Amino acid sequence: MSDLLSDARRAWVTEAITRVEADANRSADTHLVPFPLPGAWGVDLYLKDESSHPTGSLKHRLARSLFLYGLCNGWIGPDTTVVEASSGSTAVSESYFARMLGLPFVAVVPATTSQEKLELIRFQGGRCHLVEDAGSCVSEAYRLAAELGGHFMDQFTYAERATDWRGNNNIAEAIYQQMAMERHPVPQWIVVGAGTGGTSATIGRFIRYRRHATRLCVVDPENSAFYPSWRSGDPNVHTAKPSRIEGIGRQRVERSFEPHVVDRMELVPDAASIAAAHAASEVLGRRVGGSTGTSLWGAFGIIAEMLAQGRTGSVVTLLADGGERYRHTYYSPEWLAAQELDLEPFGNTVDRFLKTGEWAPPAMP
Ligand SMILES: *Cc1c(COP(=O)(O)O)cnc(C)c1O
């Protein structure tokens, strides 16, 4: 590159980083919302409401981190087409940042991705490249990036390292700051799902770095490789089918998933995730996404244990995205019937828990 060209490129990168930082500076952090439980229980539950980001999910944080990482590494310049393999939400958030920088963006998404999400990607200015086999999104993204002379963001590899785990306003630091004035400011448990694994890696590392007593629980849906791999220690687990809970559960153990910072994992049936999402939507007066249901199911089970042991404290989990994105799936009776999902026994479990604190889930098949 000539000096003139490299000066121009450097000036562009400087301006690009300014824009991303200015966007963050204009934004407030997301709310930490109390989930109402009987006060006499002595156990408090909170949801970090990641749906309130400008692009509607916790992937807003990841997209910002991945863009900054790519810019500071010299991987993204003024002529770069940005490519991502994504089940939807990451692509929505990355489209937002690509447009902010005037860069073309292509999302390689499974053909099964909800229409709502495809529309959101296009609304943010991204292009969608649909693939039939969800398992080939990554190889197709590599191919497309090479063909276009672009950059493949590769969220499943870089999520854990693009985020500043020691602080810099990451999600963990924000949670502890927002808990400071609560009656149990240091959570007993933080419960999250894993898609890239980036969120659990950031929170797990931060807990250790700050020497908090908090334990980290990762909830995992059916057909995900994370849970069996964590149990067995085998990093090469593959599953036959993709997860039905969008955003979490992967067919292989992604590189961004850090198993050693996870204190506990719980396998959550899909019908339980969706039943908990429905119940939470009633309680909160607004619809939440499927992975929020998975997280709440895990949190409810842990809170019931604490109650049975006579312990008090707090539990924090995530409202990772809202339910508007899933009108034609988790909130559609037709879709639920077609998937042969019977929510009723799981809904009854949640109702009984919210009334009595007792946890009696149906036997796993
Ligand atoms: C990505 C995602 C998660 C999991 O977050 P990771 O940091 O990728 O593990 C959970 N819920 C939703 C809705 C997501 O989009």
PDB file of N, CA, C and O and ligand atoms in Angstrom, residues 57-59 62 87 89-90 117 155-156 159 193-200 246-248 291-292 318 320-321 326, ligand 1:
ATOM      1  N   SER A  57     -31.496  -6.837  20.917  1.00  0.00           N
ATOM      2  CA  SER A  57     -31.041  -8.060  21.602  1.00  0.00           C
ATOM      3  C   SER A  57     -29.635  -7.863  22.167  1.00  0.00           C
ATOM      4  O   SER A  57     -28.962  -6.874  21.862  1.00  0.00           O
ATOM      5  N   LEU A  58     -29.192  -8.857  22.939  1.00  0.00           N
ATOM      6  CA  LEU A  58     -27.850  -8.744  23.520  1.00  0.00           C
ATOM      7  C   LEU A  58     -26.774  -8.830  22.444  1.00  0.00           C
ATOM      8  O   LEU A  58     -25.614  -8.512  22.705  1.00  0.00           O
ATOM      9  N   LYS A  59     -27.136  -9.213  21.227  1.00  0.00           N
ATOM     10  CA  LYS A  59     -26.157  -9.232  20.146  1.00  0.00           C
ATOM     11  C   LYS A  59     -25.677  -7.827  19.773  1.00  0.00           C
ATOM     12  O   LYS A  59     -24.681  -7.686  19.070  1.00  0.00           O
ATOM     13  N   LEU A  62     -22.306  -7.664  21.253  1.00  0.00           N
ATOM     14  CA  LEU A  62     -21.352  -8.493  20.508  1.00  0.00           C
ATOM     15  C   LEU A  62     -20.969  -7.809  19.198  1.00  0.00           C
ATOM     16  O   LEU A  62     -19.788  -7.767  18.839  1.00  0.00           O
ATOM     17  N   SER A  87     -27.798 -16.958  13.005  1.00  0.00           N
ATOM     18  CA  SER A  87     -29.187 -17.403  12.994  1.00  0.00           C
ATOM     19  C   SER A  87     -30.132 -16.216  13.035  1.00  0.00           C
ATOM     20  O   SER A  87     -31.335 -16.370  13.124  1.00  0.00           O
ATOM     21  N   SER A  89     -30.061 -12.768  14.992  1.00  0.00           N
ATOM     22  CA  SER A  89     -29.914 -11.554  15.804  1.00  0.00           C
ATOM     23  C   SER A  89     -28.546 -10.889  15.658  1.00  0.00           C
ATOM     24  O   SER A  89     -28.455  -9.660  15.662  1.00  0.00           O
ATOM     25  N   THR A  90     -27.489 -11.678  15.525  1.00  0.00           N
ATOM     26  CA  THR A  90     -26.169 -11.073  15.331  1.00  0.00           C
ATOM     27  C   THR A  90     -26.153 -10.283  14.033  1.00  0.00           C
ATOM     28  O   THR A  90     -25.609  -9.180  13.957  1.00  0.00           O
ATOM     29  N   LYS A 117     -37.102 -12.032  11.489  1.00  0.00           N
ATOM     30  CA  LYS A 117     -35.681 -11.713  11.625  1.00  0.00           C
ATOM     31  C   LYS A 117     -35.074 -11.302  10.290  1.00  0.00           C
ATOM     32  O   LYS A 117     -34.263 -10.383  10.225  1.00  0.00           O
ATOM     33  N   GLN A 155     -18.472 -14.859  14.499  1.00  0.00           N
ATOM     34  CA  GLN A 155     -18.869 -14.632  15.892  1.00  0.00           C
ATOM     35  C   GLN A 155     -18.558 -15.835  16.789  1.00  0.00           C
ATOM     36  O   GLN A 155     -18.212 -15.665  17.957  1.00  0.00           O
ATOM     37  N   PHE A 156     -18.687 -17.052  16.259  1.00  0.00           N
ATOM     38  CA  PHE A 156     -18.541 -18.233  17.120  1.00  0.00           C
ATOM     39  C   PHE A 156     -17.090 -18.479  17.519  1.00  0.00           C
ATOM     40  O   PHE A 156     -16.823 -19.189  18.481  1.00  0.00           O
ATOM     41  N   ALA A 159     -16.243 -14.195  19.591  1.00  0.00           N
ATOM     42  CA  ALA A 159     -17.067 -13.538  20.619  1.00  0.00           C
ATOM     43  C   ALA A 159     -16.323 -13.408  21.945  1.00  0.00           C
ATOM     44  O   ALA A 159     -16.307 -12.343  22.554  1.00  0.00           O
ATOM     45  N   GLY A 193     -27.868 -18.534  28.870  1.00  0.00           N
ATOM     46  CA  GLY A 193     -27.735 -19.551  27.834  1.00  0.00           C
ATOM     47  C   GLY A 193     -26.436 -19.329  27.076  1.00  0.00           C
ATOM     48  O   GLY A 193     -25.736 -18.342  27.297  1.00  0.00           O
ATOM     49  N   ALA A 194     -26.120 -20.255  26.170  1.00  0.00           N
ATOM     50  CA  ALA A 194     -24.916 -20.107  25.356  1.00  0.00           C
ATOM     51  C   ALA A 194     -25.244 -20.324  23.882  1.00  0.00           C
ATOM     52  O   ALA A 194     -25.837 -21.334  23.503  1.00  0.00           O
ATOM     53  N   GLY A 195     -24.879 -19.320  23.089  1.00  0.00           N
ATOM     54  CA  GLY A 195     -24.966 -19.446  21.634  1.00  0.00           C
ATOM     55  C   GLY A 195     -23.541 -19.453  21.114  1.00  0.00           C
ATOM     56  O   GLY A 195     -22.976 -20.491  20.787  1.00  0.00           O
ATOM     57  N   THR A 196     -22.920 -18.263  21.094  1.00  0.00           N
ATOM     58  CA  THR A 196     -21.475 -18.223  20.867  1.00  0.00           C
ATOM     59  C   THR A 196     -20.739 -18.705  22.121  1.00  0.00           C
ATOM     60  O   THR A 196     -19.633 -19.206  22.034  1.00  0.00           O
ATOM     61  N   GLY A 197     -21.349 -18.502  23.286  1.00  0.00           N
ATOM     62  CA  GLY A 197     -20.657 -18.740  24.554  1.00  0.00           C
ATOM     63  C   GLY A 197     -19.965 -17.490  25.061  1.00  0.00           C
ATOM     64  O   GLY A 197     -19.386 -17.492  26.153  1.00  0.00           O
ATOM     65  N   GLY A 198     -20.016 -16.428  24.287  1.00  0.00           N
ATOM     66  CA  GLY A 198     -19.310 -15.201  24.652  1.00  0.00           C
ATOM     67  C   GLY A 198     -19.820 -14.591  25.947  1.00  0.00           C
ATOM     68  O   GLY A 198     -19.024 -14.153  26.792  1.00  0.00           O
ATOM     69  N   THR A 199     -21.133 -14.583  26.138  1.00  0.00           N
ATOM     70  CA  THR A 199     -21.695 -13.966  27.339  1.00  0.00           C
ATOM     71  C   THR A 199     -21.287 -14.752  28.582  1.00  0.00           C
ATOM     72  O   THR A 199     -20.856 -14.168  29.589  1.00  0.00           O
ATOM     73  N   SER A 200     -21.382 -16.081  28.528  1.00  0.00           N
ATOM     74  CA  SER A 200     -21.001 -16.879  29.702  1.00  0.00           C
ATOM     75  C   SER A 200     -19.498 -16.762  29.966  1.00  0.00           C
ATOM     76  O   SER A 200     -19.072 -16.717  31.122  1.00  0.00           O
ATOM     77  N   GLU A 246     -33.937 -20.164  19.381  1.00  0.00           N
ATOM     78  CA  GLU A 246     -33.049 -19.290  18.602  1.00  0.00           C
ATOM     79  C   GLU A 246     -32.105 -18.509  19.512  1.00  0.00           C
ATOM     80  O   GLU A 246     -32.518 -17.975  20.536  1.00  0.00           O
ATOM     81  N   GLY A 247     -30.835 -18.469  19.096  1.00  0.00           N
ATOM     82  CA  GLY A 247     -29.820 -17.733  19.849  1.00  0.00           C
ATOM     83  C   GLY A 247     -28.986 -18.622  20.742  1.00  0.00           C
ATOM     84  O   GLY A 247     -27.858 -18.274  21.063  1.00  0.00           O
ATOM     85  N   ILE A 248     -29.544 -19.768  21.183  1.00  0.00           N
ATOM     86  CA  ILE A 248     -28.775 -20.649  22.076  1.00  0.00           C
ATOM     87  C   ILE A 248     -28.813 -22.095  21.587  1.00  0.00           C
ATOM     88  O   ILE A 248     -29.732 -22.506  20.883  1.00  0.00           O
ATOM     89  N   SER A 291     -35.122 -17.936  24.460  1.00  0.00           N
ATOM     90  CA  SER A 291     -33.954 -18.177  25.317  1.00  0.00           C
ATOM     91  C   SER A 291     -34.145 -17.553  26.695  1.00  0.00           C
ATOM     92  O   SER A 291     -33.547 -18.018  27.680  1.00  0.00           O
ATOM     93  N   THR A 292     -34.977 -16.532  26.778  1.00  0.00           N
ATOM     94  CA  THR A 292     -35.303 -15.957  28.091  1.00  0.00           C
ATOM     95  C   THR A 292     -36.103 -16.978  28.895  1.00  0.00           C
ATOM     96  O   THR A 292     -35.929 -17.104  30.112  1.00  0.00           O
ATOM     97  N   LEU A 318     -30.948 -13.226  32.085  1.00  0.00           N
ATOM     98  CA  LEU A 318     -31.052 -12.291  30.969  1.00  0.00           C
ATOM     99  C   LEU A 318     -32.398 -12.367  30.277  1.00  0.00           C
ATOM    100  O   LEU A 318     -32.945 -13.445  30.070  1.00  0.00           O
ATOM    101  N   ALA A 320     -32.876 -11.823  26.883  1.00  0.00           N
ATOM    102  CA  ALA A 320     -31.919 -11.640  25.783  1.00  0.00           C
ATOM    103  C   ALA A 320     -32.537 -10.959  24.575  1.00  0.00           C
ATOM    104  O   ALA A 320     -31.860 -10.209  23.865  1.00  0.00           O
ATOM    105  N   ASP A 321     -33.817 -11.232  24.330  1.00  0.00           N
ATOM    106  CA  ASP A 321     -34.554 -10.486  23.290  1.00  0.00           C
ATOM    107  C   ASP A 321     -36.056 -10.600  23.545  1.00  0.00           C
ATOM    108  O   ASP A 321     -36.501 -11.425  24.350  1.00  0.00           O
ATOM    109  N   TYR A 326     -40.826 -13.609  17.464  1.00  0.00           N
ATOM    110  CA  TYR A 326     -41.231 -15.021  17.449  1.00  0.00           C
ATOM    111  C   TYR A 326     -42.745 -15.198  17.389  1.00  0.00           C
ATOM    112  O   TYR A 326     -43.273 -16.199  17.859  1.00  0.00           O
TER     113      TYR A 326
HETATM  114  C1  LIG B   1     -26.854 -14.993  21.213  1.00  0.00           C
HETATM  115  C2  LIG B   1     -28.011 -15.161  22.088  1.00  0.00           C
HETATM  116  C3  LIG B   1     -27.866 -15.767  23.333  1.00  0.00           C
HETATM  117  C4  LIG B   1     -26.546 -16.325  23.847  1.00  0.00           C
HETATM  118  O1  LIG B   1     -25.487 -15.399  23.910  1.00  0.00           O
HETATM  119  P1  LIG B   1     -23.981 -15.795  23.563  1.00  0.00           P
HETATM  120  O2  LIG B   1     -23.167 -14.719  24.135  1.00  0.00           O
HETATM  121  O3  LIG B   1     -23.866 -15.839  22.055  1.00  0.00           O
HETATM  122  O4  LIG B   1     -23.672 -17.137  24.137  1.00  0.00           O
HETATM  123  C5  LIG B   1     -29.014 -15.911  24.106  1.00  0.00           C
HETATM  124  N1  LIG B   1     -30.218 -15.486  23.664  1.00  0.00           N
HETATM  125  C6  LIG B   1     -30.373 -14.884  22.464  1.00  0.00           C
HETATM  126  C7  LIG B   1     -31.729 -14.453  22.032  1.00  0.00           C
HETATM  127  C8  LIG B   1     -29.278 -14.700  21.635  1.00  0.00           C
HETATM  128  O5  LIG B   1     -29.455 -14.118  20.456  1.00  0.00           O
END
